[in-house]
Short mmCIF file of C-alpha atoms in Angstrom, two decimals:
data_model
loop_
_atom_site.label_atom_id
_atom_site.label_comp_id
_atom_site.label_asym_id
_atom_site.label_seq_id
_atom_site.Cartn_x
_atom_site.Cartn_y
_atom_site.Cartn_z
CA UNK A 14 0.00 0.00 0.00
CA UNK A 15 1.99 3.37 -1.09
CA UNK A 16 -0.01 5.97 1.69
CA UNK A 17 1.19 8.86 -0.58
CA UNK A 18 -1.69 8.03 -2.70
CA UNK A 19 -3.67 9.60 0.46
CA UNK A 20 -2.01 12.74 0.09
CA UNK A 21 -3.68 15.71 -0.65
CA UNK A 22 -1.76 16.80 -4.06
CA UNK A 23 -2.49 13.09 -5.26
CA UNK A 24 -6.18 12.97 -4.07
CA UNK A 25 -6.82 16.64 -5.88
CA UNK A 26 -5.16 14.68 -9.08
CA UNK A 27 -7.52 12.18 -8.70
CA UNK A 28 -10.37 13.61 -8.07
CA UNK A 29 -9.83 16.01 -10.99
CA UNK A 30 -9.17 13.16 -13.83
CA UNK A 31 -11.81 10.44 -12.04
CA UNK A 32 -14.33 10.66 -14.90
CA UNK A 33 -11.36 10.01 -17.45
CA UNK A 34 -10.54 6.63 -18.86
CA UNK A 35 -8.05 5.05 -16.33
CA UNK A 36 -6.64 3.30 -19.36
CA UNK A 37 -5.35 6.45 -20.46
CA UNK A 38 -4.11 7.76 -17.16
CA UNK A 39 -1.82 4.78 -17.35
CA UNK A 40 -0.38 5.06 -20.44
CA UNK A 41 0.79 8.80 -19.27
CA UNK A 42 3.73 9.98 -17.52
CA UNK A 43 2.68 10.22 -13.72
CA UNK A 44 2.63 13.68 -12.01
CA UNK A 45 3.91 12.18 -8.96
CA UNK A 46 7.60 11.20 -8.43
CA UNK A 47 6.34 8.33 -5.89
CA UNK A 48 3.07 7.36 -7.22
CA UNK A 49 3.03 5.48 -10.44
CA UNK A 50 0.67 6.05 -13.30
CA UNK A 51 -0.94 2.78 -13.02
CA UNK A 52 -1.21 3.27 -9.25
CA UNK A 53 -3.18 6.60 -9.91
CA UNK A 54 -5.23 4.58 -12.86
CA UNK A 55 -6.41 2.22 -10.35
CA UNK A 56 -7.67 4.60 -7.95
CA UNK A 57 -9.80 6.04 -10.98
CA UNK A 58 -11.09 2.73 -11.77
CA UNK A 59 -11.71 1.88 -8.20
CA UNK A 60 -13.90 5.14 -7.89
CA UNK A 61 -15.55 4.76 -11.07
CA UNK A 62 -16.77 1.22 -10.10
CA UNK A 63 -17.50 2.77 -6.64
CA UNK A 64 -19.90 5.66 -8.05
CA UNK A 65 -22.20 2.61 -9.00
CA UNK A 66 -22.00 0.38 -6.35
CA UNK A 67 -20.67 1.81 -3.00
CA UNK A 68 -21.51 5.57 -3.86
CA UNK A 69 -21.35 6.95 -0.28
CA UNK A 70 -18.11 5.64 -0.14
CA UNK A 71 -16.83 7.55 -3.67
CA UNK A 72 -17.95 10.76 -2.39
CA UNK A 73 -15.90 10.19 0.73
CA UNK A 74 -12.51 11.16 0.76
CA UNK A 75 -9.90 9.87 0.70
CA UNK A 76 -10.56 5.99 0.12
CA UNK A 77 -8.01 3.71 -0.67
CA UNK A 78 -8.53 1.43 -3.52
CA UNK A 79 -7.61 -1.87 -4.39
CA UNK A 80 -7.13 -4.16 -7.25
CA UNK A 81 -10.21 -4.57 -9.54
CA UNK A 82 -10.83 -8.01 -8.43
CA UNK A 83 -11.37 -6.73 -4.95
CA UNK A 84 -13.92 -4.64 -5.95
CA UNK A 85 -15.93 -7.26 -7.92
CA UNK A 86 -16.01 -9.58 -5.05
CA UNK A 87 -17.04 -7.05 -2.69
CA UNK A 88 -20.76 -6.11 -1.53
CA UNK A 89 -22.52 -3.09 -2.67
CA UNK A 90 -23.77 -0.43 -0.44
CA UNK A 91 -27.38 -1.67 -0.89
CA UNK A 92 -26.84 -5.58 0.08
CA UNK A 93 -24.42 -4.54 3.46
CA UNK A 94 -27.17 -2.44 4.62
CA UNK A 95 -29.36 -5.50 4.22
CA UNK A 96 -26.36 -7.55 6.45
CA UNK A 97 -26.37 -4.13 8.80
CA UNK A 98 -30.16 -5.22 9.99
CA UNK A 99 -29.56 -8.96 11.16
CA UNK A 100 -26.58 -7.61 13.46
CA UNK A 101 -27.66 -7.02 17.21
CA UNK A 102 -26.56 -3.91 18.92
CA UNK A 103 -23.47 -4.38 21.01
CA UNK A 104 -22.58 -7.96 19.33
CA UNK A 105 -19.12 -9.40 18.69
CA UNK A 106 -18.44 -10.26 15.08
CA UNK A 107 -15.92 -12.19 12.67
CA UNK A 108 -15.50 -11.72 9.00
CA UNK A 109 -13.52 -14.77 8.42
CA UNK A 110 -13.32 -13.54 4.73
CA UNK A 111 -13.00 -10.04 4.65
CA UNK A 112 -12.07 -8.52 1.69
CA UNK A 113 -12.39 -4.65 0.57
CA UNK A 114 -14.54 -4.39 4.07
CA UNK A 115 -17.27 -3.11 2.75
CA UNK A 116 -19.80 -5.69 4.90
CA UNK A 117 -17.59 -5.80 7.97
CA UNK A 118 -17.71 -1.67 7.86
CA UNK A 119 -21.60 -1.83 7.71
CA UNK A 120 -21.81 -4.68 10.50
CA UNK A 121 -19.45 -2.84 12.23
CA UNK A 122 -22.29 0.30 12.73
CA UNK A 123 -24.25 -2.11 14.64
CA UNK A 124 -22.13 -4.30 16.34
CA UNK A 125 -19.27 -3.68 19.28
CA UNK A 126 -16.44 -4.83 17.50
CA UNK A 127 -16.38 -6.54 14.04
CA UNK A 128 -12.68 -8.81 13.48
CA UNK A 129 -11.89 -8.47 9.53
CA UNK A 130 -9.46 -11.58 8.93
CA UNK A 131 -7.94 -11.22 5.52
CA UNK A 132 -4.89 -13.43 4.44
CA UNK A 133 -3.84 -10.69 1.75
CA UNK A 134 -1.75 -8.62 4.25
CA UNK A 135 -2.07 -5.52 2.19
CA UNK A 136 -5.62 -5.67 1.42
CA UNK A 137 -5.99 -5.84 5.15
CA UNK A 138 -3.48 -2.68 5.37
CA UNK A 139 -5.90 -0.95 2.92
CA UNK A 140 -9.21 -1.95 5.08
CA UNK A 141 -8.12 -0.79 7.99
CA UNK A 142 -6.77 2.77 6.39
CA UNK A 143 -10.24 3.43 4.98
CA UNK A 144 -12.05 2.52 8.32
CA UNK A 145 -9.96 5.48 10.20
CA UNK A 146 -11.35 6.90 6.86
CA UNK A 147 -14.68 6.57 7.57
CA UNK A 148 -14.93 6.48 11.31
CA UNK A 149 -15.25 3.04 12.05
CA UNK A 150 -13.18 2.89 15.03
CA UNK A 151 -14.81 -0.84 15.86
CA UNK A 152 -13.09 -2.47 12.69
CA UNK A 153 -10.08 -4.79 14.03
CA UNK A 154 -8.58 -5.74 11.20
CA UNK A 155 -5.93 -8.85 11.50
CA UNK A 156 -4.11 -9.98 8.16
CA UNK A 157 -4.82 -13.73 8.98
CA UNK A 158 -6.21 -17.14 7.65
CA UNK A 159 -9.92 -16.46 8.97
CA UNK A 160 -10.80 -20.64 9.65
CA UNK A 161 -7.74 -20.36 11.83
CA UNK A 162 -8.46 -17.59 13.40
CA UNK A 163 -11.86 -19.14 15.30
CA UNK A 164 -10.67 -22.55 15.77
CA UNK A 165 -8.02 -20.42 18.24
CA UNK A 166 -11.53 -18.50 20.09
CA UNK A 167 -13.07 -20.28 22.76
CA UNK A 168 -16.80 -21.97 22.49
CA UNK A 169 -19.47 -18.98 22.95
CA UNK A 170 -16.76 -16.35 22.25
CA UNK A 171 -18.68 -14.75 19.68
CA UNK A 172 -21.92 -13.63 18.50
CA UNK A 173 -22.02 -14.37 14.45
CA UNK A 174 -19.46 -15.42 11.85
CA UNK A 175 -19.92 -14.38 9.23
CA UNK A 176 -18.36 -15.67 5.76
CA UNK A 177 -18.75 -15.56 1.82
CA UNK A 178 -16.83 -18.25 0.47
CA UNK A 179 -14.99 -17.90 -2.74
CA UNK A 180 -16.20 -19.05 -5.64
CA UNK A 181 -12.92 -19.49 -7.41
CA UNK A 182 -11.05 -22.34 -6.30
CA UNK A 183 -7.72 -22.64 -8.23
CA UNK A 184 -9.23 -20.03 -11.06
CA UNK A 185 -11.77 -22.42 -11.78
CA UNK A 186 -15.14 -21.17 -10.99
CA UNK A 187 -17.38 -23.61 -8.72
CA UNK A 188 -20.93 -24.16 -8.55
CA UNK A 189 -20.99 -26.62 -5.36
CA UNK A 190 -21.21 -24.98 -2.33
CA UNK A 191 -19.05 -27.66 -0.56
CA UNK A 192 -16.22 -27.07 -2.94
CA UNK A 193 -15.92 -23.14 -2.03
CA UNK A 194 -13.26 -21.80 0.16
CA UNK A 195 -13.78 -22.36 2.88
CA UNK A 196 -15.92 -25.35 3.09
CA UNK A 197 -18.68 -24.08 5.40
CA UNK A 198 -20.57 -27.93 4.88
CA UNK A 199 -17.86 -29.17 6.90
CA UNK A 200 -17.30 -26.48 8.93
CA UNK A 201 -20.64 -25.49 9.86
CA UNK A 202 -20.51 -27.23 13.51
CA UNK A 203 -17.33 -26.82 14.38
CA UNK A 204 -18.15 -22.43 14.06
CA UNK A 205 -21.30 -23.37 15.87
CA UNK A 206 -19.85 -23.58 18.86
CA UNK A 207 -17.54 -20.85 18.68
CA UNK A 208 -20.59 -18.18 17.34
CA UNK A 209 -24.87 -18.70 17.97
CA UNK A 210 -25.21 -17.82 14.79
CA UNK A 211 -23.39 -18.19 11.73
CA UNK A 212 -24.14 -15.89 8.34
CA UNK A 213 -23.19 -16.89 5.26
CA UNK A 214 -23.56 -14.83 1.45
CA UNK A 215 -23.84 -17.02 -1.04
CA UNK A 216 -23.48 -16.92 -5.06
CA UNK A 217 -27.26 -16.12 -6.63
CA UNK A 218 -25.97 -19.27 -8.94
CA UNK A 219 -26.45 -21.76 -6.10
CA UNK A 220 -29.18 -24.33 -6.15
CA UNK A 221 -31.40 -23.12 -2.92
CA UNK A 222 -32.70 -26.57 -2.45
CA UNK A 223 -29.00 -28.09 -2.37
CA UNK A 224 -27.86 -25.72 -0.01
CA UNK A 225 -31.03 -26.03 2.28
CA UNK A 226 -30.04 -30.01 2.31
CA UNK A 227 -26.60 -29.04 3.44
CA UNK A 228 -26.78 -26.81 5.89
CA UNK A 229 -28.06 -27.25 9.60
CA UNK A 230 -30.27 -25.03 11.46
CA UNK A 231 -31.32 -23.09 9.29
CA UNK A 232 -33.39 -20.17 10.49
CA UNK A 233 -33.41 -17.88 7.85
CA UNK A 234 -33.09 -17.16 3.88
CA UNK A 235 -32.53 -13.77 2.41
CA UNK A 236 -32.70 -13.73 -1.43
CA UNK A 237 -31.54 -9.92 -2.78
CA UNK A 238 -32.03 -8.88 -6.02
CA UNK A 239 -30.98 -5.08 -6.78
CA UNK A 240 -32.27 -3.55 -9.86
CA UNK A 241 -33.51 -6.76 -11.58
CA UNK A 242 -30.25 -8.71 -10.84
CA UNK A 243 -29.93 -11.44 -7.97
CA UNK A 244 -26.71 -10.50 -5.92
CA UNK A 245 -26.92 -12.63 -3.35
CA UNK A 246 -28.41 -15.12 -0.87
CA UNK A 247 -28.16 -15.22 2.76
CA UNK A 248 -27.91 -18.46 4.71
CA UNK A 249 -28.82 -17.47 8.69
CA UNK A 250 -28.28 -20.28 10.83
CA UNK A 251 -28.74 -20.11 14.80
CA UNK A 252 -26.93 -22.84 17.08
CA UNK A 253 -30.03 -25.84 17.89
CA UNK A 254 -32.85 -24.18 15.85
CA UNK A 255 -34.78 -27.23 14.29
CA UNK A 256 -37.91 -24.86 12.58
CA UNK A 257 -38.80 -24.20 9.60
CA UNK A 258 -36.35 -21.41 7.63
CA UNK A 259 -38.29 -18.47 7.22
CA UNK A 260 -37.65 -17.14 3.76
CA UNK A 261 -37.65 -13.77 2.72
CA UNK A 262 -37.34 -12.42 -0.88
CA UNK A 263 -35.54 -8.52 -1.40
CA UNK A 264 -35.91 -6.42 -3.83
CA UNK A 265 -34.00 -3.37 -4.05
CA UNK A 266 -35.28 -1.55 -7.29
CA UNK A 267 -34.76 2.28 -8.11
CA UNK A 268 -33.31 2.83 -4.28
CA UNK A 269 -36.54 1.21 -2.62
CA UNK A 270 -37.26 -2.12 -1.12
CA UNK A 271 -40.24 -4.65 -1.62
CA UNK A 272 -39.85 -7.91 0.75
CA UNK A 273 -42.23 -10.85 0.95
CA UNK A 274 -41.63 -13.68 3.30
CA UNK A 275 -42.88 -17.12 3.66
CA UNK A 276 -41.95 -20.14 4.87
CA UNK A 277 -41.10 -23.65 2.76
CA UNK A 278 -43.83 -25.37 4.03
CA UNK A 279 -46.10 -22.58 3.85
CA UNK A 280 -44.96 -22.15 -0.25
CA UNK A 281 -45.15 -26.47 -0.51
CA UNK A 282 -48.84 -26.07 0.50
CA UNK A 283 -50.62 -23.07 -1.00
CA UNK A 284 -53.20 -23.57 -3.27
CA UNK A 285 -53.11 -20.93 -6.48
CA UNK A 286 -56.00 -20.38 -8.95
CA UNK A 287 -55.36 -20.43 -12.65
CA UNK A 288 -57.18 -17.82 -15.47
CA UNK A 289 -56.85 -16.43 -18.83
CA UNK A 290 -55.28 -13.51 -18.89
CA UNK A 291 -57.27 -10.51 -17.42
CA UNK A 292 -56.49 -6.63 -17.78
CA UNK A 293 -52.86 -6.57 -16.51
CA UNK A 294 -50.50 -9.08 -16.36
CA UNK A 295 -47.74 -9.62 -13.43
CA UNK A 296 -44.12 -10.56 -13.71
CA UNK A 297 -42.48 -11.35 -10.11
CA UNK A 298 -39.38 -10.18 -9.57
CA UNK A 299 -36.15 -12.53 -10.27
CA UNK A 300 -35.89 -12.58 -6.33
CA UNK A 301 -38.93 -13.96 -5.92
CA UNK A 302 -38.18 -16.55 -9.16
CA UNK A 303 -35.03 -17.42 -7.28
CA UNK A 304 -36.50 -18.07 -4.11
CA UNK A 305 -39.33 -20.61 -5.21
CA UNK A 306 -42.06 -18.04 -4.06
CA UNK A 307 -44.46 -19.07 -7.04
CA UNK A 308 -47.85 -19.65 -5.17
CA UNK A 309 -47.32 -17.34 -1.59
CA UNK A 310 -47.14 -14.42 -3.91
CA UNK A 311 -50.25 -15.45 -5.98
CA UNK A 312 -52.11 -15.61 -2.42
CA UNK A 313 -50.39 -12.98 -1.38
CA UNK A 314 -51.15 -9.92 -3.94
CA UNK A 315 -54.87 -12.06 -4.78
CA UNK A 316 -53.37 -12.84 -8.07
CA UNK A 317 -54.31 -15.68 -10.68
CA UNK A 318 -51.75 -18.01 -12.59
CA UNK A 319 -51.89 -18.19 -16.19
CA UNK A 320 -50.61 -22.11 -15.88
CA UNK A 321 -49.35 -24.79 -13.06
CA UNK A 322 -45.91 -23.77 -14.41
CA UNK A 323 -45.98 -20.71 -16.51
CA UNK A 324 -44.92 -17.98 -13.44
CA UNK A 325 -46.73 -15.26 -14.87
CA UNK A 326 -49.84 -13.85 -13.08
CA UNK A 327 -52.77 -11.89 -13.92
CA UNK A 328 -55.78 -9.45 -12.36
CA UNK A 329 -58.12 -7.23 -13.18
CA UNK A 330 -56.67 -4.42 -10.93
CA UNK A 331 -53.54 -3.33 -10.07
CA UNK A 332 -51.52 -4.58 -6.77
CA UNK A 333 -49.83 -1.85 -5.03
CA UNK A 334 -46.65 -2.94 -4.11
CA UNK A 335 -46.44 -6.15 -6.20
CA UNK A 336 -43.04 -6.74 -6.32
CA UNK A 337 -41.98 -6.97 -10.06
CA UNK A 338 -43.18 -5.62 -13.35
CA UNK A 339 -47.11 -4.68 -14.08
CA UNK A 340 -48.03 -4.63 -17.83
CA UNK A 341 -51.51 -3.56 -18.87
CA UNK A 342 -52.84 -6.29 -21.53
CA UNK A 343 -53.25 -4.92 -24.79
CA UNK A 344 -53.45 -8.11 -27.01
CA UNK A 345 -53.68 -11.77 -26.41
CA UNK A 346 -52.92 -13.24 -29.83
CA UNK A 347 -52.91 -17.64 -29.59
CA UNK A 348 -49.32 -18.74 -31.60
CA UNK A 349 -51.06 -19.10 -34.65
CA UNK A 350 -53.30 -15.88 -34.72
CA UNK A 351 -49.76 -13.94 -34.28
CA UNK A 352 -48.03 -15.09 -37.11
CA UNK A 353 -50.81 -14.41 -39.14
CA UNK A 354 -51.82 -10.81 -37.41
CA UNK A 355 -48.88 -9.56 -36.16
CA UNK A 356 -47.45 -5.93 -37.34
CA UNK A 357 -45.24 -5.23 -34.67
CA UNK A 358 -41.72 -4.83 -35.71
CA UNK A 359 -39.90 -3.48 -32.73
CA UNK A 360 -40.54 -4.93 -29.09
CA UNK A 361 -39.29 -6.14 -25.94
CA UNK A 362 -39.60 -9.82 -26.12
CA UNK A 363 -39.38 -12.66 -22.59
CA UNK A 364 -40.73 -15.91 -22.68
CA UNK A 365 -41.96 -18.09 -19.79
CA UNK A 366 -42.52 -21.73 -19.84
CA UNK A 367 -42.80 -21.31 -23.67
CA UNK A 368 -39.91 -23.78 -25.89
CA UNK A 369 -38.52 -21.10 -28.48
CA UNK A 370 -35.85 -19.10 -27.02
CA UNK A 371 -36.04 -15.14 -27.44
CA UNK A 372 -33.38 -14.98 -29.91
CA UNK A 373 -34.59 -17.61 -32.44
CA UNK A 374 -38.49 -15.70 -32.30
CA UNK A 375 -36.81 -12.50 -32.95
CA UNK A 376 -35.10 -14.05 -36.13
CA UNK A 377 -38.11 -15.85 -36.94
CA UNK A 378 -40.89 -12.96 -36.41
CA UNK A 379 -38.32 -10.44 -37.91
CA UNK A 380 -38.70 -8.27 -34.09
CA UNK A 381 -36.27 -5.52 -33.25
CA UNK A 382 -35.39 -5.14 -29.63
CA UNK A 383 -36.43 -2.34 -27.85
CA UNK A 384 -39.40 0.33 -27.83
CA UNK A 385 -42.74 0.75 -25.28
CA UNK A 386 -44.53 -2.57 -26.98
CA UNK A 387 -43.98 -5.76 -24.16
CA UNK A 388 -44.67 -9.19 -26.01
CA UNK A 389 -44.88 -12.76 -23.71
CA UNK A 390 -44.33 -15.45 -25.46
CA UNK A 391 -46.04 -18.32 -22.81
CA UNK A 392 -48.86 -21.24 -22.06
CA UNK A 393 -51.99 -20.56 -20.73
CA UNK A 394 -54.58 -22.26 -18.70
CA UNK A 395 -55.28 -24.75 -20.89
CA UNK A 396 -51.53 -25.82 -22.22
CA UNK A 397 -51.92 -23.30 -25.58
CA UNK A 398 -48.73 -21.35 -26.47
CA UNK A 399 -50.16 -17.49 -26.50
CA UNK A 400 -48.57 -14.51 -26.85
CA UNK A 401 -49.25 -11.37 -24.66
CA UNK A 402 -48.75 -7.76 -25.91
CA UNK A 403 -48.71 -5.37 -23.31
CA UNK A 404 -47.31 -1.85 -21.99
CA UNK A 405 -45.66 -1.56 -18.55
CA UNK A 406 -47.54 0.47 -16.17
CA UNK A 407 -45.46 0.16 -13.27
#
């Protein structure tokens, strides 16, 4: 970590040239006798990359950033806040993966002291410089292998671990959650006696049911999807809890947040209604896709399936709240009808539970992408392949 980047002369560079392309910063003779080009091109890339996802930090100054893989890993201001909430005031926590810092900062407001274990010495050099930074005089931060670091605490030491395992293992991605780093399936009791509760943020790409399988005591699942993306899923186990995991779907979209929560059971033994489509059609959010929530948010919002497995809903009226996009029906053509009928050339096209992919109807209906027209390509009621035009109304 060169701490002359924190300087004032190098911070005014910086924040003068930010909005340039850090590319082009490098390729130019640095200002600076002890600060490099590329180390003053990665500080604009860092705060470009920032602006987007951890803006409170980019408009604080000075932060320290690291490599661009660091960044990518890390959280975004909008999921930590999410972690901020399951923290108890005055609790003791470990990040046994810690990273740029950005959750252990956030836990940190909550908790008495948060330990950020990190085995990259100067990342952790770098952490604990931007915590001064920002006031977070609660951050410990300990450049050390996190697994070793609570197998060394005493049993009830600590209030939560908390860990997101890598999913690069050897720079091969991994889809398994017992082949991430570290292995929390085989770790998982061990850290239950060390912490009561154990929090763990897994990739969106995981299998839920898999990891449900895997993973004891199990008192809570947090599925967060910001802006239409899934980002992350929260595993919340608690030492001896044998209930059922409470689940609870997040949607951050346009700097607000729509939750629904349900339970497994509960979601195993609703009963939804089916219908043609009505005046406005309904298409859940991909946190509530992700999270299995198909019939609790049918009961839920009052809303009717257009098939058993066509997740796609429809009413006559329009669901405050709903969380997900609301299309007023224009046009319900059946397949046939709309190859005969159709005279739209330029559209936003999805399918659900429908077997052409978007690309090869595009090619074969001659549809641009784009525009205010919404076409569905799905199966109704009665197992017919329709096609929905529509304009989104919310």
């Amino acid at each position: 970590m060169n701490k002359r980047i924190l300087d004032k002369d190098v911070q005014q560079f910086i924040k003068e040239n930010r909005e340039k392309s850090p590319s082009a910063i490098a390729l130019k003779k640095s200002p600076f006798l002890d600060v490099s080009s590329s180390e003053l091109a990665t500080q604009i890339d860092g705060w470009q990359r920032s602006v987007r996802k951890l803006p409170t930090w980019a408009f604080s100054s000075p932060i320290y950033y690291p490599d661009k893989i660091n960044l990518e890993q890390c959280s975004s201001e909008h999921t930590a806040l999410v972690k901020q909430t399951l923290i108890k005031k005055g609790a003791r926590v470990v990040d046994i993966t810690g990273g740029f810092g950005v959750d252990s900062c956030y836990m940190a407001q909550e908790a008495e002291v948060v330990i950020h274990c990190e085995l990259n010495a100067k990342l952790s050099e770098i952490v604990r410089q931007n915590a001064i930074e920002l006031g977070v005089s609660n951050l410990i931060c300990i450049a050390t292998d996190g697994v070793a670091y609570i197998h060394q605490q005493k049993d009830d030491a600590l209030d939560y671990i908390y860990i997101d395992p890598s999913r690069r293992v050897n720079h091969a991605k991994v889809f398994l959650l017992e082949d991430c780093e570290p292995n929390i399936v085989e770790l998982q009791d061990g850290f239950l006696k060390k912490s009561h509760t154990i929090i763990s943020k897994l990739s969106p790409l995981l299998d839920l049911t898999a990891a449900i399988q895997k993973l004891r005591h199990i008192k809570r699942i947090y599925v967060i999807s910001v802006d239409g993306d899934c980002k992350e899923l929260l595993f919340v186990q608690e030492r001896d809890y044998q209930g059922d995991a409470v689940v609870s779907t997040i949607r951050i979209f346009q700097d607000q947040l729509q939750s629904h929560t349900f339970t497994i059971q509960e979601e195993k033994v609703t009963l939804t209604r089916a219908s043609d489509p009505l005046t406005y059609l309904y298409d859940p959010d991909v946190s509530i896709t992700k999270a299995g929530a198909f019939k609790t948010i049918a009961k839920r919002f009052d809303l009717y399936k257009l098939h058993q497995h066509t997740h796609l809903y429809t009413a006559n009226d329009i669901k405050d709240h709903f969380p997900g996009r609301i299309f007023q029906i224009q046009q319900v053509y059946t397949l046939s009808n709309f190859k005969k009928e159709n005279k739209i050339s330029q559209a936003n096209v999805a399918t659900k539970n429908f077997p052409v992919k978007v690309e090869d109807i595009r090619k074969k209906f001659k549809i641009k992408d784009g525009g205010k027209d919404f076409l569905y390509f799905t199966t109704d009621m009665t197992g017919n392949h329709i096609v929905i035009h529509g304009y989104r109304v919310r």
